[in-house]
Amino acid sequence: MYISEIIINNFRNLERIRYEPARGINILLGKNAQGKTNFLEAIYLLASGSSFRSVLDRDLIRLGQNCFSIQATYHYLNKKHSISVQYTSGKRKQFTINNKRYAQTQDRLAAVLFTPDDLYLIKGPPQKRRAFIDNLLKSVSPEYRTSLENYEQLLNRRNTLLKGDLTDPGMLRALDHIFSSIAAQITLARLNLIKILDELTLRFYKLLGGSEELQLKYALTFKLPGGKVNLESIREIMVRVMQEKYIKERQRKTTLIGPHRDDVNFYLNQKNARVFASQGQQRNIVVVLKLAELEVFRRMRGTYPILLLDEILAELDIEKRETILDFLTNSSFQTFMTSVDGSLFNNINGKMVWLEQGRLLE
Ligand SMILES: Nc1ncnc2c1ncn2[C@@H]1O[C@H](COP(=O)(O)OP(=O)(O)O)[C@@H](O)[C@H]1O
Ligand SMILES: [Mg+2]
């Protein structure tokens, strides 16, 4: 998948930009606060539907204006598409794909973002790791997106019941039947994904020169038996554990069992990376996790998504930087990366552009 043209109007500090990206590497250079991250944010917004920086939509409009728009032409599996988003202050964002009102299609533009914030993926709270897995699964599986939405609704309803008087315990029983079956769908999809990520990350970790054994493990709120599991076996165990936890859940007035409390653990030579790995090792794990994300996407959707790298290379040592740049140069995906330091890319075959106060100088 690649973008062949992007037009940005009044988004953040970008007044009007029209850019025809290279198929391979695009390098956005500029001093601080010139609009480099804003440019990536515009692409990410088109692809994902919302910003990666938690802001109100109206803060995305260039100061003094009352609407922004972003549109792109992109190519996916030999077909050309157009995608756009328009936002006017006080209204809802309007997305279109091929000039039709937006639907969650499988042909949608897709991007994987890597920012310095992701370096907290290992150390940060479990929500961050769940969000990473969920975003990846949502981008490759509309069924997963639906299951997750259903699960969140059921979880809210269940928590409301647990908070109330619950005059009729039968209501909770009935809810738990469907709750556990959707929870099992999410759990199984995540277990399968972790299995693939575990294998891919180890391979990339070694490729980047890591000598340790990297392992990913999915941590559940209940114990699964060894060996193969399926939807029914997960559901059965879950229902049993929920019965055991029922009194505790009534006391705590919240749901204690289910994928909303699961986590992913990373191990280097069998030691938990959150506690034992150095900052450099944690960074390397995140890098390989992102590379694995691209690869999973390609396997499931037949092509790579677009890669957005915000100031990532400056954080790596020279050796890793060269390996990654080599990897990107030899890969078939389109990359947009930002940097304040153009000299990092001296030997790189990519298109360089400069941003100055929200304007593009090619
Ligand atoms: N809605 C907005 N309107 C105008 N300028 C904005 C808006 N939102 C952010 N900015 C400006 O964008 C600049 C930061 O751009 P950014 O892309 O983060 O910089 P960098 O090039 O360092 O990545 C800041 O100067 C900020 O004030
Ligand atoms: Mg920036």
PDB file of C-alpha atoms in Angstrom, residues 64-248:
ATOM      1  CA  GLY A  64      -7.878  31.342  13.112  1.00  0.00           C
ATOM      2  CA  GLN A  65      -9.657  28.949  10.717  1.00  0.00           C
ATOM      3  CA  ASN A  66     -12.831  26.914  11.191  1.00  0.00           C
ATOM      4  CA  CYS A  67     -12.241  23.761   9.180  1.00  0.00           C
ATOM      5  CA  PHE A  68      -9.519  21.413   8.037  1.00  0.00           C
ATOM      6  CA  SER A  69      -9.325  18.786   5.333  1.00  0.00           C
ATOM      7  CA  ILE A  70      -6.906  16.045   4.378  1.00  0.00           C
ATOM      8  CA  GLN A  71      -7.142  13.953   1.246  1.00  0.00           C
ATOM      9  CA  ALA A  72      -4.949  11.295  -0.277  1.00  0.00           C
ATOM     10  CA  THR A  73      -4.731   9.069  -3.287  1.00  0.00           C
ATOM     11  CA  TYR A  74      -3.417   5.628  -2.387  1.00  0.00           C
ATOM     12  CA  HIS A  75      -2.823   2.317  -4.081  1.00  0.00           C
ATOM     13  CA  TYR A  76      -3.815  -0.980  -2.526  1.00  0.00           C
ATOM     14  CA  LEU A  77      -3.433  -4.348  -4.259  1.00  0.00           C
ATOM     15  CA  ASN A  78      -3.211  -2.741  -7.711  1.00  0.00           C
ATOM     16  CA  LYS A  79      -6.240  -0.548  -7.219  1.00  0.00           C
ATOM     17  CA  LYS A  80      -6.283   3.197  -6.845  1.00  0.00           C
ATOM     18  CA  HIS A  81      -8.416   4.740  -4.105  1.00  0.00           C
ATOM     19  CA  SER A  82      -9.051   8.136  -2.669  1.00  0.00           C
ATOM     20  CA  ILE A  83      -9.723   8.901   0.957  1.00  0.00           C
ATOM     21  CA  SER A  84     -10.569  12.161   2.653  1.00  0.00           C
ATOM     22  CA  VAL A  85     -11.503  13.652   5.970  1.00  0.00           C
ATOM     23  CA  GLN A  86     -13.132  17.008   6.502  1.00  0.00           C
ATOM     24  CA  TYR A  87     -13.885  18.648   9.763  1.00  0.00           C
ATOM     25  CA  THR A  88     -15.750  21.837  10.476  1.00  0.00           C
ATOM     26  CA  SER A  89     -15.812  23.187  13.983  1.00  0.00           C
ATOM     27  CA  GLY A  90     -18.910  22.019  15.857  1.00  0.00           C
ATOM     28  CA  LYS A  91     -19.704  19.182  13.431  1.00  0.00           C
ATOM     29  CA  ARG A  92     -18.553  15.585  13.154  1.00  0.00           C
ATOM     30  CA  LYS A  93     -15.550  14.540  11.128  1.00  0.00           C
ATOM     31  CA  GLN A  94     -16.638  13.349   7.678  1.00  0.00           C
ATOM     32  CA  PHE A  95     -14.688  10.566   6.037  1.00  0.00           C
ATOM     33  CA  THR A  96     -15.084   9.464   2.453  1.00  0.00           C
ATOM     34  CA  ILE A  97     -13.530   6.606   0.557  1.00  0.00           C
ATOM     35  CA  ASN A  98     -13.752   6.839  -3.221  1.00  0.00           C
ATOM     36  CA  ASN A  99     -16.159   9.752  -2.776  1.00  0.00           C
ATOM     37  CA  LYS A 100     -18.649   7.691  -0.779  1.00  0.00           C
ATOM     38  CA  ARG A 101     -19.462   8.241   2.861  1.00  0.00           C
ATOM     39  CA  TYR A 102     -16.967   6.290   4.849  1.00  0.00           C
ATOM     40  CA  ALA A 103     -17.550   2.677   5.764  1.00  0.00           C
ATOM     41  CA  GLN A 104     -15.158   0.446   7.646  1.00  0.00           C
ATOM     42  CA  THR A 105     -13.906  -1.259   4.517  1.00  0.00           C
ATOM     43  CA  GLN A 106     -11.028  -3.652   4.243  1.00  0.00           C
ATOM     44  CA  ASP A 107      -9.573  -1.475   1.480  1.00  0.00           C
ATOM     45  CA  ARG A 108      -9.026   1.404   3.798  1.00  0.00           C
ATOM     46  CA  LEU A 109      -5.692   3.154   3.996  1.00  0.00           C
ATOM     47  CA  ALA A 110      -3.657   1.694   6.850  1.00  0.00           C
ATOM     48  CA  ALA A 111      -0.643   3.015   8.708  1.00  0.00           C
ATOM     49  CA  VAL A 112       1.600   1.795  11.465  1.00  0.00           C
ATOM     50  CA  LEU A 113       2.947   4.564  13.636  1.00  0.00           C
ATOM     51  CA  PHE A 114       6.098   4.494  15.700  1.00  0.00           C
ATOM     52  CA  THR A 115       6.747   7.427  18.011  1.00  0.00           C
ATOM     53  CA  PRO A 116       9.030   7.902  21.008  1.00  0.00           C
ATOM     54  CA  ASP A 117       5.913   7.345  23.166  1.00  0.00           C
ATOM     55  CA  ASP A 118       5.859   3.722  22.069  1.00  0.00           C
ATOM     56  CA  LEU A 119       9.047   3.205  24.009  1.00  0.00           C
ATOM     57  CA  TYR A 120       6.775   2.984  27.070  1.00  0.00           C
ATOM     58  CA  LEU A 121       5.048  -0.035  25.586  1.00  0.00           C
ATOM     59  CA  ILE A 122       7.063  -2.394  27.756  1.00  0.00           C
ATOM     60  CA  LYS A 123       7.216  -0.327  30.942  1.00  0.00           C
ATOM     61  CA  GLY A 124       3.854   1.400  30.722  1.00  0.00           C
ATOM     62  CA  PRO A 125       0.458   0.223  32.011  1.00  0.00           C
ATOM     63  CA  PRO A 126      -1.253  -2.907  30.557  1.00  0.00           C
ATOM     64  CA  GLN A 127      -3.791  -0.747  28.658  1.00  0.00           C
ATOM     65  CA  LYS A 128      -1.001   0.310  26.314  1.00  0.00           C
ATOM     66  CA  ARG A 129      -0.138  -3.291  25.480  1.00  0.00           C
ATOM     67  CA  ARG A 130      -3.790  -4.281  25.073  1.00  0.00           C
ATOM     68  CA  ALA A 131      -4.313  -1.263  22.808  1.00  0.00           C
ATOM     69  CA  PHE A 132      -1.349  -2.322  20.684  1.00  0.00           C
ATOM     70  CA  ILE A 133      -2.777  -5.811  20.170  1.00  0.00           C
ATOM     71  CA  ASP A 134      -6.329  -4.596  19.701  1.00  0.00           C
ATOM     72  CA  ASN A 135      -5.350  -2.000  17.107  1.00  0.00           C
ATOM     73  CA  LEU A 136      -3.459  -4.556  15.110  1.00  0.00           C
ATOM     74  CA  LEU A 137      -6.269  -7.098  15.264  1.00  0.00           C
ATOM     75  CA  LYS A 138      -8.862  -4.466  14.383  1.00  0.00           C
ATOM     76  CA  SER A 139      -6.880  -3.412  11.328  1.00  0.00           C
ATOM     77  CA  VAL A 140      -6.776  -6.947   9.956  1.00  0.00           C
ATOM     78  CA  SER A 141     -10.128  -8.292  11.123  1.00  0.00           C
ATOM     79  CA  PRO A 142     -13.520  -6.549  10.985  1.00  0.00           C
ATOM     80  CA  GLU A 143     -14.928  -9.457  13.050  1.00  0.00           C
ATOM     81  CA  TYR A 144     -12.507  -8.648  15.829  1.00  0.00           C
ATOM     82  CA  ARG A 145     -13.541  -4.998  15.736  1.00  0.00           C
ATOM     83  CA  THR A 146     -17.163  -6.045  16.163  1.00  0.00           C
ATOM     84  CA  SER A 147     -16.390  -8.520  18.956  1.00  0.00           C
ATOM     85  CA  LEU A 148     -14.463  -5.883  20.835  1.00  0.00           C
ATOM     86  CA  GLU A 149     -17.251  -3.325  20.533  1.00  0.00           C
ATOM     87  CA  ASN A 150     -19.768  -5.899  21.748  1.00  0.00           C
ATOM     88  CA  TYR A 151     -17.514  -6.913  24.585  1.00  0.00           C
ATOM     89  CA  GLU A 152     -17.110  -3.338  25.792  1.00  0.00           C
ATOM     90  CA  GLN A 153     -20.881  -2.859  25.822  1.00  0.00           C
ATOM     91  CA  LEU A 154     -21.486  -6.118  27.671  1.00  0.00           C
ATOM     92  CA  LEU A 155     -18.761  -5.301  30.162  1.00  0.00           C
ATOM     93  CA  ASN A 156     -20.399  -1.965  30.940  1.00  0.00           C
ATOM     94  CA  ARG A 157     -23.763  -3.645  31.387  1.00  0.00           C
ATOM     95  CA  ARG A 158     -22.247  -6.318  33.602  1.00  0.00           C
ATOM     96  CA  ASN A 159     -20.481  -3.746  35.765  1.00  0.00           C
ATOM     97  CA  THR A 160     -23.708  -1.783  36.112  1.00  0.00           C
ATOM     98  CA  LEU A 161     -25.475  -4.935  37.288  1.00  0.00           C
ATOM     99  CA  LEU A 162     -22.701  -5.664  39.785  1.00  0.00           C
ATOM    100  CA  LYS A 163     -22.954  -2.145  41.145  1.00  0.00           C
ATOM    101  CA  GLY A 164     -26.746  -2.357  41.601  1.00  0.00           C
ATOM    102  CA  ASP A 165     -28.920  -4.339  44.019  1.00  0.00           C
ATOM    103  CA  LEU A 166     -29.191  -7.280  41.665  1.00  0.00           C
ATOM    104  CA  THR A 167     -32.590  -8.464  42.854  1.00  0.00           C
ATOM    105  CA  ASP A 168     -32.582 -11.039  40.076  1.00  0.00           C
ATOM    106  CA  PRO A 169     -29.283 -12.984  39.860  1.00  0.00           C
ATOM    107  CA  GLY A 170     -30.711 -14.767  36.809  1.00  0.00           C
ATOM    108  CA  MET A 171     -30.096 -11.586  34.836  1.00  0.00           C
ATOM    109  CA  LEU A 172     -26.375 -11.835  35.440  1.00  0.00           C
ATOM    110  CA  ARG A 173     -26.410 -15.541  34.508  1.00  0.00           C
ATOM    111  CA  ALA A 174     -28.073 -14.756  31.210  1.00  0.00           C
ATOM    112  CA  LEU A 175     -25.642 -11.980  30.494  1.00  0.00           C
ATOM    113  CA  ASP A 176     -22.671 -14.154  31.381  1.00  0.00           C
ATOM    114  CA  HIS A 177     -23.583 -16.687  28.758  1.00  0.00           C
ATOM    115  CA  ILE A 178     -23.000 -14.201  25.937  1.00  0.00           C
ATOM    116  CA  PHE A 179     -20.314 -12.290  27.824  1.00  0.00           C
ATOM    117  CA  SER A 180     -18.135 -15.388  28.143  1.00  0.00           C
ATOM    118  CA  SER A 181     -18.588 -16.416  24.546  1.00  0.00           C
ATOM    119  CA  ILE A 182     -17.497 -13.008  23.229  1.00  0.00           C
ATOM    120  CA  ALA A 183     -14.661 -12.918  25.765  1.00  0.00           C
ATOM    121  CA  ALA A 184     -13.517 -16.295  24.428  1.00  0.00           C
ATOM    122  CA  GLN A 185     -13.472 -14.956  20.850  1.00  0.00           C
ATOM    123  CA  ILE A 186     -11.279 -12.030  21.888  1.00  0.00           C
ATOM    124  CA  THR A 187      -9.017 -14.205  24.013  1.00  0.00           C
ATOM    125  CA  LEU A 188      -8.484 -16.776  21.286  1.00  0.00           C
ATOM    126  CA  ALA A 189      -7.732 -14.111  18.645  1.00  0.00           C
ATOM    127  CA  ARG A 190      -5.203 -12.505  20.977  1.00  0.00           C
ATOM    128  CA  LEU A 191      -3.587 -15.833  21.880  1.00  0.00           C
ATOM    129  CA  ASN A 192      -3.180 -16.651  18.202  1.00  0.00           C
ATOM    130  CA  LEU A 193      -1.711 -13.239  17.468  1.00  0.00           C
ATOM    131  CA  ILE A 194       0.762 -13.489  20.342  1.00  0.00           C
ATOM    132  CA  LYS A 195       1.912 -16.825  19.009  1.00  0.00           C
ATOM    133  CA  ILE A 196       2.715 -15.220  15.632  1.00  0.00           C
ATOM    134  CA  LEU A 197       4.281 -12.126  17.219  1.00  0.00           C
ATOM    135  CA  ASP A 198       6.389 -14.301  19.491  1.00  0.00           C
ATOM    136  CA  GLU A 199       7.927 -16.036  16.510  1.00  0.00           C
ATOM    137  CA  LEU A 200       8.375 -12.875  14.411  1.00  0.00           C
ATOM    138  CA  THR A 201       9.832 -10.703  17.166  1.00  0.00           C
ATOM    139  CA  LEU A 202      12.437 -13.316  18.041  1.00  0.00           C
ATOM    140  CA  ARG A 203      13.484 -13.455  14.407  1.00  0.00           C
ATOM    141  CA  PHE A 204      13.730  -9.652  14.081  1.00  0.00           C
ATOM    142  CA  TYR A 205      15.466  -9.358  17.435  1.00  0.00           C
ATOM    143  CA  LYS A 206      18.255 -11.633  16.256  1.00  0.00           C
ATOM    144  CA  LEU A 207      18.353  -9.843  12.918  1.00  0.00           C
ATOM    145  CA  LEU A 208      19.053  -6.582  14.747  1.00  0.00           C
ATOM    146  CA  GLY A 209      21.943  -8.214  16.527  1.00  0.00           C
ATOM    147  CA  GLY A 210      20.263  -9.165  19.819  1.00  0.00           C
ATOM    148  CA  SER A 211      21.836 -12.171  21.493  1.00  0.00           C
ATOM    149  CA  GLU A 212      19.117 -12.885  24.074  1.00  0.00           C
ATOM    150  CA  GLU A 213      16.105 -15.141  23.616  1.00  0.00           C
ATOM    151  CA  LEU A 214      13.046 -12.925  23.361  1.00  0.00           C
ATOM    152  CA  GLN A 215       9.678 -14.373  24.312  1.00  0.00           C
ATOM    153  CA  LEU A 216       6.159 -12.974  24.372  1.00  0.00           C
ATOM    154  CA  LYS A 217       3.514 -14.428  26.620  1.00  0.00           C
ATOM    155  CA  TYR A 218      -0.128 -13.597  26.939  1.00  0.00           C
ATOM    156  CA  ALA A 219      -1.234 -13.264  30.564  1.00  0.00           C
ATOM    157  CA  LEU A 220      -4.870 -14.081  31.325  1.00  0.00           C
ATOM    158  CA  THR A 221      -7.045 -13.490  34.362  1.00  0.00           C
ATOM    159  CA  PHE A 222      -7.527 -17.240  34.687  1.00  0.00           C
ATOM    160  CA  LYS A 223      -5.420 -20.295  34.098  1.00  0.00           C
ATOM    161  CA  LEU A 224      -5.750 -22.213  30.843  1.00  0.00           C
ATOM    162  CA  PRO A 225      -4.846 -25.888  30.647  1.00  0.00           C
ATOM    163  CA  GLY A 226      -1.709 -26.776  28.711  1.00  0.00           C
ATOM    164  CA  GLY A 227      -2.116 -27.868  25.101  1.00  0.00           C
ATOM    165  CA  LYS A 228      -4.500 -26.648  22.482  1.00  0.00           C
ATOM    166  CA  VAL A 229      -7.457 -24.500  23.457  1.00  0.00           C
ATOM    167  CA  ASN A 230     -10.507 -23.515  21.455  1.00  0.00           C
ATOM    168  CA  LEU A 231     -13.464 -21.182  21.864  1.00  0.00           C
ATOM    169  CA  GLU A 232     -15.480 -23.715  23.819  1.00  0.00           C
ATOM    170  CA  SER A 233     -12.702 -24.732  26.208  1.00  0.00           C
ATOM    171  CA  ILE A 234     -11.845 -21.091  26.967  1.00  0.00           C
ATOM    172  CA  ARG A 235     -15.498 -20.301  27.551  1.00  0.00           C
ATOM    173  CA  GLU A 236     -16.032 -23.256  29.866  1.00  0.00           C
ATOM    174  CA  ILE A 237     -13.097 -22.390  32.083  1.00  0.00           C
ATOM    175  CA  MET A 238     -14.088 -18.774  32.132  1.00  0.00           C
ATOM    176  CA  VAL A 239     -17.639 -19.535  33.247  1.00  0.00           C
ATOM    177  CA  ARG A 240     -16.315 -21.739  36.031  1.00  0.00           C
ATOM    178  CA  VAL A 241     -13.840 -19.119  37.264  1.00  0.00           C
ATOM    179  CA  MET A 242     -16.542 -16.436  37.077  1.00  0.00           C
ATOM    180  CA  GLN A 243     -18.693 -18.505  39.400  1.00  0.00           C
ATOM    181  CA  GLU A 244     -15.804 -18.809  41.833  1.00  0.00           C
ATOM    182  CA  LYS A 245     -15.166 -15.068  41.708  1.00  0.00           C
ATOM    183  CA  TYR A 246     -18.809 -14.076  41.952  1.00  0.00           C
ATOM    184  CA  ILE A 247     -18.756 -13.039  45.619  1.00  0.00           C
ATOM    185  CA  LYS A 248     -15.568 -11.098  45.176  1.00  0.00           C
TER     186      LYS A 248
END
